[in-house]
PDB file of C-alpha atoms in Angstrom:
ATOM      1  CA  MET L 988     -37.750  31.632  41.344  1.00  0.00           C
ATOM      2  CA  HIS L 989     -37.740  27.528  41.469  1.00  0.00           C
ATOM      3  CA  ARG L 990     -34.389  27.932  40.046  1.00  0.00           C
ATOM      4  CA  TRP L 991     -32.785  30.322  41.869  1.00  0.00           C
ATOM      5  CA  ASN L 992     -32.813  28.252  44.853  1.00  0.00           C
ATOM      6  CA  THR L 993     -31.975  24.690  42.565  1.00  0.00           C
ATOM      7  CA  ILE L 994     -28.965  26.969  42.337  1.00  0.00           C
ATOM      8  CA  SER L 995     -28.745  27.898  45.650  1.00  0.00           C
ATOM      9  CA  LYS L 996     -28.989  24.023  47.247  1.00  0.00           C
ATOM     10  CA  GLY L 997     -26.178  23.195  44.642  1.00  0.00           C
ATOM     11  CA  MET L 998     -23.636  26.151  45.596  1.00  0.00           C
ATOM     12  CA  ILE L 999     -23.988  25.629  48.866  1.00  0.00           C
ATOM     13  CA  ALA L1000     -23.460  21.572  48.472  1.00  0.00           C
ATOM     14  CA  LEU L1001     -20.757  22.703  46.202  1.00  0.00           C
ATOM     15  CA  VAL L1002     -19.360  25.206  49.230  1.00  0.00           C
ATOM     16  CA  GLY L1003     -19.257  22.081  52.011  1.00  0.00           C
ATOM     17  CA  ALA L1004     -18.032  20.040  49.529  1.00  0.00           C
ATOM     18  CA  PHE L1005     -15.153  22.353  49.657  1.00  0.00           C
ATOM     19  CA  THR L1006     -14.797  22.933  52.668  1.00  0.00           C
ATOM     20  CA  VAL L1007     -14.886  19.507  53.654  1.00  0.00           C
ATOM     21  CA  TYR L1008     -11.691  19.222  51.329  1.00  0.00           C
ATOM     22  CA  THR L1009      -9.920  22.328  52.475  1.00  0.00           C
ATOM     23  CA  ALA L1010     -10.518  20.895  56.596  1.00  0.00           C
ATOM     24  CA  MET L1011      -9.202  17.842  55.147  1.00  0.00           C
ATOM     25  CA  GLY L1012      -6.350  19.235  53.823  1.00  0.00           C
ATOM     26  CA  HIS L1013      -4.996  21.790  56.946  1.00  0.00           C
ATOM     27  CA  MET L1014      -5.608  18.137  59.164  1.00  0.00           C
ATOM     28  CA  GLY L1015      -3.500  16.667  57.570  1.00  0.00           C
ATOM     29  CA  GLU L1016      -0.558  19.255  57.512  1.00  0.00           C
ATOM     30  CA  HIS L1017      -0.032  19.112  61.393  1.00  0.00           C
ATOM     31  CA  GLU L1018       3.844  17.885  61.158  1.00  0.00           C
ATOM     32  CA  HIS L1019       5.139  20.063  59.822  1.00  0.00           C
ATOM     33  CA  HIS L1020       7.998  21.585  61.631  1.00  0.00           C
ATOM     34  CA  GLU L1021       9.643  24.590  61.214  1.00  0.00           C
ATOM     35  CA  GLU L1022      12.466  24.927  59.970  1.00  0.00           C
ATOM     36  CA  GLU L1023      15.696  26.293  62.483  1.00  0.00           C
ATOM     37  CA  LYS L1024      15.956  29.914  61.913  1.00  0.00           C
ATOM     38  CA  PRO L1025      19.313  31.362  61.669  1.00  0.00           C
ATOM     39  CA  ALA L1026      21.397  33.233  64.211  1.00  0.00           C
ATOM     40  CA  TYR L1027      21.480  36.637  63.411  1.00  0.00           C
ATOM     41  CA  PRO L1028      23.798  39.158  65.142  1.00  0.00           C
ATOM     42  CA  TYR L1029      20.967  41.313  65.626  1.00  0.00           C
ATOM     43  CA  LEU L1030      17.860  39.559  66.576  1.00  0.00           C
ATOM     44  CA  LYS L1031      18.898  39.552  70.139  1.00  0.00           C
ATOM     45  CA  MET L1032      20.384  43.656  70.587  1.00  0.00           C
ATOM     46  CA  ARG L1033      19.562  44.717  74.074  1.00  0.00           C
ATOM     47  CA  ASN L1034      20.482  48.177  74.983  1.00  0.00           C
ATOM     48  CA  LYS L1035      18.990  47.676  78.799  1.00  0.00           C
ATOM     49  CA  PRO L1036      17.979  44.859  80.128  1.00  0.00           C
ATOM     50  CA  PHE L1037      14.611  43.482  80.857  1.00  0.00           C
ATOM     51  CA  PRO L1038      13.258  44.629  83.918  1.00  0.00           C
ATOM     52  CA  TRP L1039      12.127  41.462  85.024  1.00  0.00           C
ATOM     53  CA  ASP L1040      15.066  38.115  87.212  1.00  0.00           C
ATOM     54  CA  ALA L1041      16.188  37.284  83.960  1.00  0.00           C
ATOM     55  CA  SER L1042      16.707  40.297  81.878  1.00  0.00           C
ATOM     56  CA  ASP L1043      18.522  39.054  78.764  1.00  0.00           C
ATOM     57  CA  CYS L1044      14.561  36.853  78.135  1.00  0.00           C
ATOM     58  CA  ASP L1045      11.694  37.530  76.241  1.00  0.00           C
ATOM     59  CA  LEU L1046       8.895  38.214  78.519  1.00  0.00           C
ATOM     60  CA  LEU L1047       7.804  35.487  76.581  1.00  0.00           C
ATOM     61  CA  ASP L1048      10.246  32.875  75.956  1.00  0.00           C
ATOM     62  CA  ARG L1049       9.302  30.318  79.004  1.00  0.00           C
ATOM     63  CA  ALA L1050      12.303  27.705  77.742  1.00  0.00           C
ATOM     64  CA  CYS L1051      14.535  30.924  78.289  1.00  0.00           C
ATOM     65  CA  HIS L1052      13.171  31.728  81.659  1.00  0.00           C
ATOM     66  CA  ALA L1053      13.975  27.823  82.223  1.00  0.00           C
ATOM     67  CA  LYS L1054      17.235  28.266  81.512  1.00  0.00           C
ATOM     68  CA  ALA L1055      17.658  31.384  83.405  1.00  0.00           C
ATOM     69  CA  ALA L1056      15.769  29.246  86.475  1.00  0.00           C
ATOM     70  CA  ALA L1057      17.739  26.220  86.339  1.00  0.00           C
ATOM     71  CA  ALA L1058      21.205  27.851  86.051  1.00  0.00           C
ATOM     72  CA  LYS L1059      20.380  30.668  89.373  1.00  0.00           C
ATOM     73  CA  LYS L1060      19.291  26.782  90.954  1.00  0.00           C
ATOM     74  CA  ALA L1061      22.503  25.953  90.007  1.00  0.00           C
ATOM     75  CA  LEU L1062      24.958  29.075  90.916  1.00  0.00           C
ATOM     76  CA  GLU L1063      23.349  28.935  94.949  1.00  0.00           C
TER      77      GLU L1063
END
């Protein structure tokens, strides 16, 4: 019984050390920048317009919605 307690405590320490090592590795990668994705012609294919104001923008594409709002305001 004492043997398994010793092994368990050692493994808990080993897993804790590995967790800290892995977490520090992930924290150090925060400066990773995504590469620009190629503009394939099939990515924005629209068969019919979306039902919201900026019908060419995806639902959660805030940058596109901001550009559409600025263009609409410039036309007024």
